[in-house]
Amino acid sequence: MASNPAYVHNGTASPDNYTDMYKRPPGSQDIAKSHSSKRSMCIQLFGILIFVLGLGIGICIGYFVIHPVESGTGGCQVGVVSSDVTPKTTLASVKQTMSSPTNVVDPPPDSGPTSGILATQPPGLEKADLCPENKMPFKSSSSAERGIFELLTPDEMVRVRDALVARGLISPEPGTPDLKSNYIYGMTLHQPNKTDALSHLDLGANTPGRYAEVHVHRGSGASPDLMEFKVGPLDELKMIATPLFSDGELRYNSRPRDGIEWDGITEQVTKAMTKLRPLLMESFDGGYYPGGGLIFHPQAPPSLEADERETRFVMALAVDGTARGRDLHALPLTGTVHNPGVDKSQWYTHSFYYLNQGPFSTVEELLDAYRNDSIRKFAFPRGFRQTIWGTTFPKQDAQQPREFSSTKAAPRTYEPSGARYTVHDHTVKWMDWEFTLGASQFRGPSLHNVKFKNERIVYENSLNEVSLVYASDVSSGANTIYMDATFGIGEFQDTIIGIDCPEHAQLLDATWWNSYSQSPVSAKAICVFEADGQEALWRRKDKFAGGLRNHYLIARYPMSVGNYDYTVEYRFFLNGNMETVAMASGYMQTSFWDPENPHAGIDKATDPYGYRVADYTHGALHDHTFGFKVDVDILGSQNSFEIINWKAGDVVKALRTQSNITTKPPYYLYNDTRYIEWYKLQQEAGLTVNLQKPEFWTVVNDKYKNKWGVKRGYVIVPTHPVGQVIPDSHPVMKAIAYTKYHCAVTQQRDSERALSGTYDLNQLNQATGSLDDYINNETIVNTDIVNWVSIGFLHVPTSEDVPMTARVEAGFWLKPWNYFDRGAFFDVPQYIDTRDHSVTERPTTTKQCVENKQEDCYFCN
């Protein structure tokens, strides 16, 4: 036990040596030999000892009365104070000693106001105030009060459902529907036409109203199909449901897969795997399905044709405590479920492969070949399945702990004066920025009506699609394609506080419709906070010292989409810059590594599609390409797209771009120079980044110029451009044509709402939402234009991606391009110091405060 000043007596004694002191009191060897003297001395020493012991106990009691302690924490100070004072014990250490998060003991009532945190202060800090709490967002009380871009609420979704039931458009039965019924499989806000929206926002015209966009599965009719309805206005008692397509136009077998269909697929896989149980148990370490440690995963696309439905599936090892740990443990056993239409009695399995051997038309045929030894076999080592949890569940590796400093609390930020932003519903204001956050169940995050210094910069910046094309030498992964908007990018869940967002972030709701329960789901899925970049937005050391610390606002959307976790965030800077970033992490979807694969390399560690990354795991080659709709409006919607070419050439050629000069001026020492040349894009086009021919892509307003006579605009800057190498002949390329371009520029049309079709993944040969169809030579000079921006990353998985892929990211900037007369950030306090102190300027001084206690238990509520 370490020495504690509370227990010190005369600077030497502590409870650790009380026993030794009693056994050998000081001076005991010099006591007179007479019996009476010994007894007298012993009594005196005993009295002294009792006094000392009583004094020590009194000090201890007094210390803990003044300094109350949480049970089991050793005096844990929960909360954050200013950066120069660090609590000795962190909440993480509390969790290691507490049996339950609910065991935190609150301080006594007479210890002062705490709002849920301990009132005691860390050593060396005078009593500090609590940091101001953010009492946001402010919420409108009715649909009529909400802005035109405001998300649907759960109550509005229920009223929309009731309106469709009342009109006989969906089945009235509560609970989980079946394929032969009409039910809602998704719902989001229907975006108003832009002209109507701007008339309302800028000219004070009547609101275009808020409507729901409802996607309905119609399985009850003689010819099942899909339908989308525009339902509203949401603030009226009697809503109108307007169909957005003709009957039969949306083909039934191109439907997105949902939980109701999954149940039917499960029935077919269960029948097949029950018959294959001997093969499963011999090959996969005693595992079997169902209920025996194996699981299946359906893959996409289910067909290339809109009228077909053939769902391929792969068997995998189930990992306890995870839903998608299976993605690291694919097995060399695949099949296909024939599942078109609504009559599940007509569904069946076929086309089985085992170790890429097949196809076998039935499970009986495969089992006969296995038993007759007419095919190659495989078997896991005995006990292998018992090892996978330790290599798959993403916990700390107790066998290889990092150095001791990893147990110390890491730095973090807090808000000493409270939030410097406000939130009303989903409209955010911060430092001359104003915007409305959106969230579509189908497409994901969005921004609308983005203003800086009271001028609209962006009408819409919305994620539209995330596509992935896999390549692997296995029967399951060789043909896998995903377009996540088909499944629903925006089926949001609660954020993980302290991981997704800092503790002081403001959480906002996002709502989506659960087709399985036929009810809305609302999650604290969006977080807004101001970030400290801990760097300079600008700096200069001259005869003065000056700069501005880089603080910026972040609106962040963490999302789990299948095995991957995406995070999309929008960043707003003091100088008018806006950055959009997309990140990916989570479990990667892998394929089985066959040690005897004849197509593998000589070292049996690589094949044409990547690396072996674990015992029986191959990191399947794939990409992630995010497509955004970026509708920039510079001082109105009538804009042009100018390309500025960065060139090199002889001096005369450079000068002749703007004059009639024929001779090089004598002050040029070299004949070659660099220069820029402007080109106004006349017609719709798709653009790609070419590092050998640098360009700047700008959106400008030809009518408005800054103080220096230059057209005002913004520039679009992709940060990590990657190229698409798949040829147009590939079946997927019409549906994901946006991946061919880093920026495509088209004339704005309300009918061109997104850069991919909602159902195109399941009908690749009849894709209806191709961006190539939007690029049709229309003029884009001094008109309303849209920029379709794609970003992404190529993923060649390596062993470091196991068990979790560390985040990778890509993004693009929107930056002022002669939009202002000077830097736009000199309207806030700077840091300026001069040697003679004649000019001194400082940002607002940081205030010391204790942050309100935060719960770090995700599943406690």
PDB file of C-alpha atoms in Angstrom, residues 81-337:
ATOM      1  CA  VAL A  81     -11.294  19.961 -16.039  1.00  0.00           C
ATOM      2  CA  SER A  82      -8.921  22.328 -17.763  1.00  0.00           C
ATOM      3  CA  SER A  83      -5.947  20.815 -19.511  1.00  0.00           C
ATOM      4  CA  ASP A  84      -3.419  21.697 -16.817  1.00  0.00           C
ATOM      5  CA  VAL A  85      -5.189  19.605 -14.172  1.00  0.00           C
ATOM      6  CA  THR A  86      -5.605  15.871 -14.676  1.00  0.00           C
ATOM      7  CA  PRO A  87      -7.747  13.642 -12.447  1.00  0.00           C
ATOM      8  CA  LYS A  88      -5.763  10.807 -10.888  1.00  0.00           C
ATOM      9  CA  THR A  89      -8.339   8.176 -11.745  1.00  0.00           C
ATOM     10  CA  THR A  90     -10.435   7.938 -14.903  1.00  0.00           C
ATOM     11  CA  LEU A  91     -13.851   6.515 -15.663  1.00  0.00           C
ATOM     12  CA  ALA A  92     -12.116   3.666 -17.481  1.00  0.00           C
ATOM     13  CA  SER A  93     -10.484   2.525 -14.249  1.00  0.00           C
ATOM     14  CA  VAL A  94     -13.829   2.780 -12.477  1.00  0.00           C
ATOM     15  CA  LYS A  95     -15.289   0.332 -14.960  1.00  0.00           C
ATOM     16  CA  GLN A  96     -12.523  -2.177 -14.227  1.00  0.00           C
ATOM     17  CA  THR A  97     -13.407  -2.300 -10.531  1.00  0.00           C
ATOM     18  CA  MET A  98     -17.163  -1.861 -10.568  1.00  0.00           C
ATOM     19  CA  SER A  99     -19.443  -4.853 -10.959  1.00  0.00           C
ATOM     20  CA  SER A 100     -22.049  -2.760 -12.756  1.00  0.00           C
ATOM     21  CA  PRO A 101     -22.176   0.729 -14.245  1.00  0.00           C
ATOM     22  CA  THR A 102     -25.179   1.428 -12.042  1.00  0.00           C
ATOM     23  CA  ASN A 103     -23.083   1.100  -8.886  1.00  0.00           C
ATOM     24  CA  VAL A 104     -21.695   4.635  -9.111  1.00  0.00           C
ATOM     25  CA  VAL A 105     -22.398   6.297  -5.759  1.00  0.00           C
ATOM     26  CA  ASP A 106     -23.592   9.898  -5.919  1.00  0.00           C
ATOM     27  CA  PRO A 107     -22.112  12.394  -3.430  1.00  0.00           C
ATOM     28  CA  PRO A 108     -24.087  13.302  -0.308  1.00  0.00           C
ATOM     29  CA  PRO A 109     -26.824  15.926  -0.746  1.00  0.00           C
ATOM     30  CA  ASP A 110     -24.994  18.453   1.412  1.00  0.00           C
ATOM     31  CA  SER A 111     -21.894  18.391  -0.782  1.00  0.00           C
ATOM     32  CA  GLY A 112     -23.301  21.059  -3.089  1.00  0.00           C
ATOM     33  CA  PRO A 113     -24.860  21.038  -6.554  1.00  0.00           C
ATOM     34  CA  THR A 114     -23.236  18.465  -8.826  1.00  0.00           C
ATOM     35  CA  SER A 115     -25.703  17.554 -11.591  1.00  0.00           C
ATOM     36  CA  GLY A 116     -24.476  13.980 -11.498  1.00  0.00           C
ATOM     37  CA  ILE A 117     -20.725  14.501 -11.042  1.00  0.00           C
ATOM     38  CA  LEU A 118     -18.529  14.368  -7.987  1.00  0.00           C
ATOM     39  CA  ALA A 119     -18.209  17.678  -6.178  1.00  0.00           C
ATOM     40  CA  THR A 120     -14.599  17.182  -5.142  1.00  0.00           C
ATOM     41  CA  GLN A 121     -11.875  18.786  -7.201  1.00  0.00           C
ATOM     42  CA  PRO A 122      -8.620  17.181  -8.304  1.00  0.00           C
ATOM     43  CA  PRO A 123      -5.576  18.069  -6.193  1.00  0.00           C
ATOM     44  CA  GLY A 124      -4.190  21.526  -6.954  1.00  0.00           C
ATOM     45  CA  LEU A 125      -7.451  22.976  -8.329  1.00  0.00           C
ATOM     46  CA  GLU A 126      -9.660  25.366  -6.463  1.00  0.00           C
ATOM     47  CA  LYS A 127     -13.362  24.570  -6.579  1.00  0.00           C
ATOM     48  CA  ALA A 128     -14.446  24.928 -10.217  1.00  0.00           C
ATOM     49  CA  ASP A 129     -17.901  25.446 -11.652  1.00  0.00           C
ATOM     50  CA  LEU A 130     -19.680  22.850 -13.690  1.00  0.00           C
ATOM     51  CA  CYS A 131     -19.320  23.316 -17.418  1.00  0.00           C
ATOM     52  CA  PRO A 132     -22.552  24.767 -18.862  1.00  0.00           C
ATOM     53  CA  GLU A 133     -24.916  22.078 -20.091  1.00  0.00           C
ATOM     54  CA  ASN A 134     -26.267  22.208 -23.639  1.00  0.00           C
ATOM     55  CA  LYS A 135     -30.046  22.267 -23.515  1.00  0.00           C
ATOM     56  CA  MET A 136     -30.622  21.460 -27.174  1.00  0.00           C
ATOM     57  CA  PRO A 137     -32.078  20.841 -29.598  1.00  0.00           C
ATOM     58  CA  PHE A 138     -35.035  23.186 -29.497  1.00  0.00           C
ATOM     59  CA  LYS A 139     -37.880  21.287 -31.120  1.00  0.00           C
ATOM     60  CA  SER A 140     -40.926  22.466 -33.007  1.00  0.00           C
ATOM     61  CA  SER A 141     -44.177  21.371 -31.441  1.00  0.00           C
ATOM     62  CA  SER A 142     -46.067  20.516 -34.638  1.00  0.00           C
ATOM     63  CA  SER A 143     -45.582  19.528 -38.258  1.00  0.00           C
ATOM     64  CA  ALA A 144     -46.729  22.979 -39.394  1.00  0.00           C
ATOM     65  CA  GLU A 145     -43.807  24.615 -37.579  1.00  0.00           C
ATOM     66  CA  ARG A 146     -41.091  22.416 -39.068  1.00  0.00           C
ATOM     67  CA  GLY A 147     -38.919  23.571 -41.941  1.00  0.00           C
ATOM     68  CA  ILE A 148     -39.353  22.172 -45.418  1.00  0.00           C
ATOM     69  CA  PHE A 149     -36.178  20.055 -45.159  1.00  0.00           C
ATOM     70  CA  GLU A 150     -36.882  18.785 -41.649  1.00  0.00           C
ATOM     71  CA  LEU A 151     -36.758  15.008 -41.075  1.00  0.00           C
ATOM     72  CA  LEU A 152     -39.869  12.959 -40.484  1.00  0.00           C
ATOM     73  CA  THR A 153     -40.713  12.311 -36.858  1.00  0.00           C
ATOM     74  CA  PRO A 154     -41.951   8.951 -35.524  1.00  0.00           C
ATOM     75  CA  ASP A 155     -45.395  10.455 -34.971  1.00  0.00           C
ATOM     76  CA  GLU A 156     -45.550  11.676 -38.558  1.00  0.00           C
ATOM     77  CA  MET A 157     -44.539   8.234 -39.827  1.00  0.00           C
ATOM     78  CA  VAL A 158     -47.321   6.585 -37.856  1.00  0.00           C
ATOM     79  CA  ARG A 159     -49.861   9.088 -39.215  1.00  0.00           C
ATOM     80  CA  VAL A 160     -48.633   8.384 -42.756  1.00  0.00           C
ATOM     81  CA  ARG A 161     -49.038   4.656 -42.153  1.00  0.00           C
ATOM     82  CA  ASP A 162     -52.567   5.207 -40.829  1.00  0.00           C
ATOM     83  CA  ALA A 163     -53.438   7.324 -43.864  1.00  0.00           C
ATOM     84  CA  LEU A 164     -52.317   4.548 -46.221  1.00  0.00           C
ATOM     85  CA  VAL A 165     -54.276   1.966 -44.240  1.00  0.00           C
ATOM     86  CA  ALA A 166     -57.381   4.176 -44.361  1.00  0.00           C
ATOM     87  CA  ARG A 167     -57.104   4.364 -48.137  1.00  0.00           C
ATOM     88  CA  GLY A 168     -56.612   0.614 -48.519  1.00  0.00           C
ATOM     89  CA  LEU A 169     -53.109   1.042 -49.939  1.00  0.00           C
ATOM     90  CA  ILE A 170     -51.441  -1.180 -47.344  1.00  0.00           C
ATOM     91  CA  SER A 171     -52.709  -4.086 -45.264  1.00  0.00           C
ATOM     92  CA  PRO A 172     -54.204  -3.150 -41.877  1.00  0.00           C
ATOM     93  CA  GLU A 173     -52.902  -6.125 -39.887  1.00  0.00           C
ATOM     94  CA  PRO A 174     -50.356  -5.144 -37.196  1.00  0.00           C
ATOM     95  CA  GLY A 175     -47.038  -6.888 -36.650  1.00  0.00           C
ATOM     96  CA  THR A 176     -44.730  -8.612 -39.100  1.00  0.00           C
ATOM     97  CA  PRO A 177     -46.307  -8.869 -42.579  1.00  0.00           C
ATOM     98  CA  ASP A 178     -45.756 -11.604 -45.144  1.00  0.00           C
ATOM     99  CA  LEU A 179     -44.841 -11.441 -48.799  1.00  0.00           C
ATOM    100  CA  LYS A 180     -48.472 -11.789 -49.867  1.00  0.00           C
ATOM    101  CA  SER A 181     -49.489  -8.568 -48.144  1.00  0.00           C
ATOM    102  CA  ASN A 182     -49.035  -4.882 -48.905  1.00  0.00           C
ATOM    103  CA  TYR A 183     -46.682  -3.211 -46.454  1.00  0.00           C
ATOM    104  CA  ILE A 184     -44.298  -0.287 -46.079  1.00  0.00           C
ATOM    105  CA  TYR A 185     -40.640  -1.248 -46.400  1.00  0.00           C
ATOM    106  CA  GLY A 186     -39.219   2.260 -46.141  1.00  0.00           C
ATOM    107  CA  MET A 187     -40.094   5.900 -45.565  1.00  0.00           C
ATOM    108  CA  THR A 188     -38.288   9.230 -45.727  1.00  0.00           C
ATOM    109  CA  LEU A 189     -38.917  12.905 -46.418  1.00  0.00           C
ATOM    110  CA  HIS A 190     -39.875  13.628 -50.009  1.00  0.00           C
ATOM    111  CA  GLN A 191     -37.671  16.492 -51.168  1.00  0.00           C
ATOM    112  CA  PRO A 192     -39.589  19.471 -52.573  1.00  0.00           C
ATOM    113  CA  ASN A 193     -38.964  20.732 -56.071  1.00  0.00           C
ATOM    114  CA  LYS A 194     -36.122  23.205 -55.956  1.00  0.00           C
ATOM    115  CA  THR A 195     -37.975  26.068 -57.625  1.00  0.00           C
ATOM    116  CA  ASP A 196     -40.807  25.838 -55.096  1.00  0.00           C
ATOM    117  CA  ALA A 197     -38.356  25.579 -52.220  1.00  0.00           C
ATOM    118  CA  LEU A 198     -36.389  28.660 -53.264  1.00  0.00           C
ATOM    119  CA  SER A 199     -39.553  30.672 -53.846  1.00  0.00           C
ATOM    120  CA  HIS A 200     -40.541  29.918 -50.276  1.00  0.00           C
ATOM    121  CA  LEU A 201     -37.090  30.439 -48.743  1.00  0.00           C
ATOM    122  CA  ASP A 202     -36.050  33.542 -50.676  1.00  0.00           C
ATOM    123  CA  LEU A 203     -39.232  35.229 -51.841  1.00  0.00           C
ATOM    124  CA  GLY A 204     -41.619  34.420 -49.016  1.00  0.00           C
ATOM    125  CA  ALA A 205     -43.967  32.332 -51.138  1.00  0.00           C
ATOM    126  CA  ASN A 206     -46.173  29.723 -49.525  1.00  0.00           C
ATOM    127  CA  THR A 207     -44.444  26.631 -48.262  1.00  0.00           C
ATOM    128  CA  PRO A 208     -44.361  23.740 -50.721  1.00  0.00           C
ATOM    129  CA  GLY A 209     -45.314  21.579 -47.739  1.00  0.00           C
ATOM    130  CA  ARG A 210     -43.646  18.557 -46.212  1.00  0.00           C
ATOM    131  CA  TYR A 211     -44.438  15.155 -47.676  1.00  0.00           C
ATOM    132  CA  ALA A 212     -43.337  11.623 -46.958  1.00  0.00           C
ATOM    133  CA  GLU A 213     -41.861   9.387 -49.623  1.00  0.00           C
ATOM    134  CA  VAL A 214     -43.164   5.902 -48.886  1.00  0.00           C
ATOM    135  CA  HIS A 215     -41.915   2.736 -50.566  1.00  0.00           C
ATOM    136  CA  VAL A 216     -44.541   0.010 -50.553  1.00  0.00           C
ATOM    137  CA  HIS A 217     -44.238  -3.705 -51.186  1.00  0.00           C
ATOM    138  CA  ARG A 218     -47.425  -4.787 -52.957  1.00  0.00           C
ATOM    139  CA  GLY A 219     -47.708  -8.560 -52.784  1.00  0.00           C
ATOM    140  CA  SER A 220     -51.450  -9.029 -52.468  1.00  0.00           C
ATOM    141  CA  GLY A 221     -52.443  -8.502 -56.090  1.00  0.00           C
ATOM    142  CA  ALA A 222     -52.499 -10.878 -59.014  1.00  0.00           C
ATOM    143  CA  SER A 223     -49.365  -9.174 -60.369  1.00  0.00           C
ATOM    144  CA  PRO A 224     -47.216  -8.153 -57.392  1.00  0.00           C
ATOM    145  CA  ASP A 225     -45.090  -5.059 -57.824  1.00  0.00           C
ATOM    146  CA  LEU A 226     -43.527  -2.172 -55.928  1.00  0.00           C
ATOM    147  CA  MET A 227     -44.824   1.363 -55.585  1.00  0.00           C
ATOM    148  CA  GLU A 228     -43.617   4.684 -54.228  1.00  0.00           C
ATOM    149  CA  PHE A 229     -46.088   7.242 -52.889  1.00  0.00           C
ATOM    150  CA  LYS A 230     -45.795  10.921 -52.070  1.00  0.00           C
ATOM    151  CA  VAL A 231     -47.972  11.337 -48.975  1.00  0.00           C
ATOM    152  CA  GLY A 232     -48.984  14.590 -47.332  1.00  0.00           C
ATOM    153  CA  PRO A 233     -48.980  17.416 -46.537  1.00  0.00           C
ATOM    154  CA  LEU A 234     -47.875  16.153 -43.144  1.00  0.00           C
ATOM    155  CA  ASP A 235     -49.477  19.052 -41.275  1.00  0.00           C
ATOM    156  CA  GLU A 236     -52.964  18.291 -42.568  1.00  0.00           C
ATOM    157  CA  LEU A 237     -55.427  15.809 -41.120  1.00  0.00           C
ATOM    158  CA  LYS A 238     -56.410  14.439 -44.521  1.00  0.00           C
ATOM    159  CA  MET A 239     -53.296  13.437 -46.416  1.00  0.00           C
ATOM    160  CA  ILE A 240     -53.179  12.677 -50.121  1.00  0.00           C
ATOM    161  CA  ALA A 241     -51.234   9.672 -51.413  1.00  0.00           C
ATOM    162  CA  THR A 242     -49.906  10.258 -54.929  1.00  0.00           C
ATOM    163  CA  PRO A 243     -48.266   7.338 -56.772  1.00  0.00           C
ATOM    164  CA  LEU A 244     -44.905   8.266 -58.299  1.00  0.00           C
ATOM    165  CA  PHE A 245     -44.823   5.387 -60.814  1.00  0.00           C
ATOM    166  CA  SER A 246     -47.258   3.473 -62.961  1.00  0.00           C
ATOM    167  CA  ASP A 247     -48.611   0.102 -61.847  1.00  0.00           C
ATOM    168  CA  GLY A 248     -46.115  -2.623 -62.727  1.00  0.00           C
ATOM    169  CA  GLU A 249     -43.352  -0.163 -63.601  1.00  0.00           C
ATOM    170  CA  LEU A 250     -41.297  -1.173 -60.567  1.00  0.00           C
ATOM    171  CA  ARG A 251     -40.794  -4.896 -61.044  1.00  0.00           C
ATOM    172  CA  TYR A 252     -41.476  -7.072 -58.030  1.00  0.00           C
ATOM    173  CA  ASN A 253     -38.361  -9.224 -58.281  1.00  0.00           C
ATOM    174  CA  SER A 254     -36.132  -6.147 -58.226  1.00  0.00           C
ATOM    175  CA  ARG A 255     -37.296  -5.446 -54.663  1.00  0.00           C
ATOM    176  CA  PRO A 256     -34.781  -4.687 -51.920  1.00  0.00           C
ATOM    177  CA  ARG A 257     -34.217  -7.655 -49.631  1.00  0.00           C
ATOM    178  CA  ASP A 258     -35.801  -7.234 -46.210  1.00  0.00           C
ATOM    179  CA  GLY A 259     -36.340  -9.337 -43.097  1.00  0.00           C
ATOM    180  CA  ILE A 260     -39.547 -10.877 -44.397  1.00  0.00           C
ATOM    181  CA  GLU A 261     -37.807 -12.290 -47.448  1.00  0.00           C
ATOM    182  CA  TRP A 262     -34.825 -13.288 -45.287  1.00  0.00           C
ATOM    183  CA  ASP A 263     -37.126 -15.542 -43.259  1.00  0.00           C
ATOM    184  CA  GLY A 264     -38.163 -17.350 -46.421  1.00  0.00           C
ATOM    185  CA  ILE A 265     -34.554 -17.751 -47.563  1.00  0.00           C
ATOM    186  CA  THR A 266     -33.699 -19.136 -44.126  1.00  0.00           C
ATOM    187  CA  GLU A 267     -36.325 -21.842 -44.512  1.00  0.00           C
ATOM    188  CA  GLN A 268     -34.775 -23.042 -47.772  1.00  0.00           C
ATOM    189  CA  VAL A 269     -31.195 -22.951 -46.482  1.00  0.00           C
ATOM    190  CA  THR A 270     -32.270 -24.840 -43.355  1.00  0.00           C
ATOM    191  CA  LYS A 271     -33.794 -27.636 -45.424  1.00  0.00           C
ATOM    192  CA  ALA A 272     -30.644 -27.988 -47.524  1.00  0.00           C
ATOM    193  CA  MET A 273     -28.146 -27.833 -44.672  1.00  0.00           C
ATOM    194  CA  THR A 274     -30.109 -30.348 -42.589  1.00  0.00           C
ATOM    195  CA  LYS A 275     -29.566 -32.882 -45.368  1.00  0.00           C
ATOM    196  CA  LEU A 276     -25.886 -31.917 -45.645  1.00  0.00           C
ATOM    197  CA  ARG A 277     -25.209 -32.327 -41.939  1.00  0.00           C
ATOM    198  CA  PRO A 278     -22.715 -35.208 -42.337  1.00  0.00           C
ATOM    199  CA  LEU A 279     -20.630 -33.143 -44.765  1.00  0.00           C
ATOM    200  CA  LEU A 280     -20.833 -30.093 -42.529  1.00  0.00           C
ATOM    201  CA  MET A 281     -19.715 -31.886 -39.390  1.00  0.00           C
ATOM    202  CA  GLU A 282     -16.809 -33.682 -41.060  1.00  0.00           C
ATOM    203  CA  SER A 283     -15.555 -30.605 -42.873  1.00  0.00           C
ATOM    204  CA  PHE A 284     -16.148 -27.871 -40.326  1.00  0.00           C
ATOM    205  CA  ASP A 285     -15.010 -29.205 -36.964  1.00  0.00           C
ATOM    206  CA  GLY A 286     -18.344 -30.683 -35.911  1.00  0.00           C
ATOM    207  CA  GLY A 287     -20.310 -27.615 -36.861  1.00  0.00           C
ATOM    208  CA  TYR A 288     -23.718 -27.770 -38.487  1.00  0.00           C
ATOM    209  CA  TYR A 289     -26.710 -25.603 -39.363  1.00  0.00           C
ATOM    210  CA  PRO A 290     -29.062 -24.684 -37.861  1.00  0.00           C
ATOM    211  CA  GLY A 291     -28.013 -24.318 -34.245  1.00  0.00           C
ATOM    212  CA  GLY A 292     -24.572 -25.897 -34.489  1.00  0.00           C
ATOM    213  CA  GLY A 293     -22.157 -23.007 -34.859  1.00  0.00           C
ATOM    214  CA  LEU A 294     -22.643 -22.380 -38.582  1.00  0.00           C
ATOM    215  CA  ILE A 295     -24.615 -19.617 -40.259  1.00  0.00           C
ATOM    216  CA  PHE A 296     -25.311 -18.411 -43.779  1.00  0.00           C
ATOM    217  CA  HIS A 297     -25.054 -15.083 -45.548  1.00  0.00           C
ATOM    218  CA  PRO A 298     -27.033 -14.135 -48.678  1.00  0.00           C
ATOM    219  CA  GLN A 299     -25.115 -12.199 -51.291  1.00  0.00           C
ATOM    220  CA  ALA A 300     -25.914  -9.792 -54.095  1.00  0.00           C
ATOM    221  CA  PRO A 301     -26.987  -9.257 -56.757  1.00  0.00           C
ATOM    222  CA  PRO A 302     -29.796 -11.821 -56.837  1.00  0.00           C
ATOM    223  CA  SER A 303     -29.927 -11.587 -60.620  1.00  0.00           C
ATOM    224  CA  LEU A 304     -29.084  -9.370 -63.558  1.00  0.00           C
ATOM    225  CA  GLU A 305     -32.696  -9.328 -64.732  1.00  0.00           C
ATOM    226  CA  ALA A 306     -35.653  -7.515 -63.173  1.00  0.00           C
ATOM    227  CA  ASP A 307     -37.935 -10.557 -63.499  1.00  0.00           C
ATOM    228  CA  GLU A 308     -35.560 -13.073 -61.903  1.00  0.00           C
ATOM    229  CA  ARG A 309     -34.644 -13.747 -58.278  1.00  0.00           C
ATOM    230  CA  GLU A 310     -31.771 -16.151 -57.615  1.00  0.00           C
ATOM    231  CA  THR A 311     -30.197 -15.425 -54.229  1.00  0.00           C
ATOM    232  CA  ARG A 312     -26.707 -16.841 -53.767  1.00  0.00           C
ATOM    233  CA  PHE A 313     -25.570 -17.644 -50.245  1.00  0.00           C
ATOM    234  CA  VAL A 314     -22.360 -18.715 -48.531  1.00  0.00           C
ATOM    235  CA  MET A 315     -22.042 -20.707 -45.319  1.00  0.00           C
ATOM    236  CA  ALA A 316     -19.844 -19.297 -42.562  1.00  0.00           C
ATOM    237  CA  LEU A 317     -18.724 -19.896 -38.996  1.00  0.00           C
ATOM    238  CA  ALA A 318     -20.875 -18.118 -36.433  1.00  0.00           C
ATOM    239  CA  VAL A 319     -18.966 -16.033 -33.883  1.00  0.00           C
ATOM    240  CA  ASP A 320     -20.594 -15.711 -30.475  1.00  0.00           C
ATOM    241  CA  GLY A 321     -21.487 -12.187 -29.431  1.00  0.00           C
ATOM    242  CA  THR A 322     -21.380 -10.785 -32.973  1.00  0.00           C
ATOM    243  CA  ALA A 323     -23.804 -10.473 -35.850  1.00  0.00           C
ATOM    244  CA  ARG A 324     -21.188 -10.037 -38.561  1.00  0.00           C
ATOM    245  CA  GLY A 325     -18.085 -11.745 -37.201  1.00  0.00           C
ATOM    246  CA  ARG A 326     -19.099 -14.425 -39.681  1.00  0.00           C
ATOM    247  CA  ASP A 327     -17.770 -12.214 -42.468  1.00  0.00           C
ATOM    248  CA  LEU A 328     -14.218 -13.151 -41.444  1.00  0.00           C
ATOM    249  CA  HIS A 329     -14.996 -16.864 -41.588  1.00  0.00           C
ATOM    250  CA  ALA A 330     -16.582 -17.776 -44.898  1.00  0.00           C
ATOM    251  CA  LEU A 331     -16.701 -21.491 -45.674  1.00  0.00           C
ATOM    252  CA  PRO A 332     -16.107 -23.219 -49.023  1.00  0.00           C
ATOM    253  CA  LEU A 333     -19.782 -24.149 -49.329  1.00  0.00           C
ATOM    254  CA  THR A 334     -22.255 -22.094 -51.333  1.00  0.00           C
ATOM    255  CA  GLY A 335     -25.634 -22.465 -52.959  1.00  0.00           C
ATOM    256  CA  THR A 336     -28.477 -20.535 -54.559  1.00  0.00           C
ATOM    257  CA  VAL A 337     -32.089 -20.047 -53.518  1.00  0.00           C
TER     258      VAL A 337
END
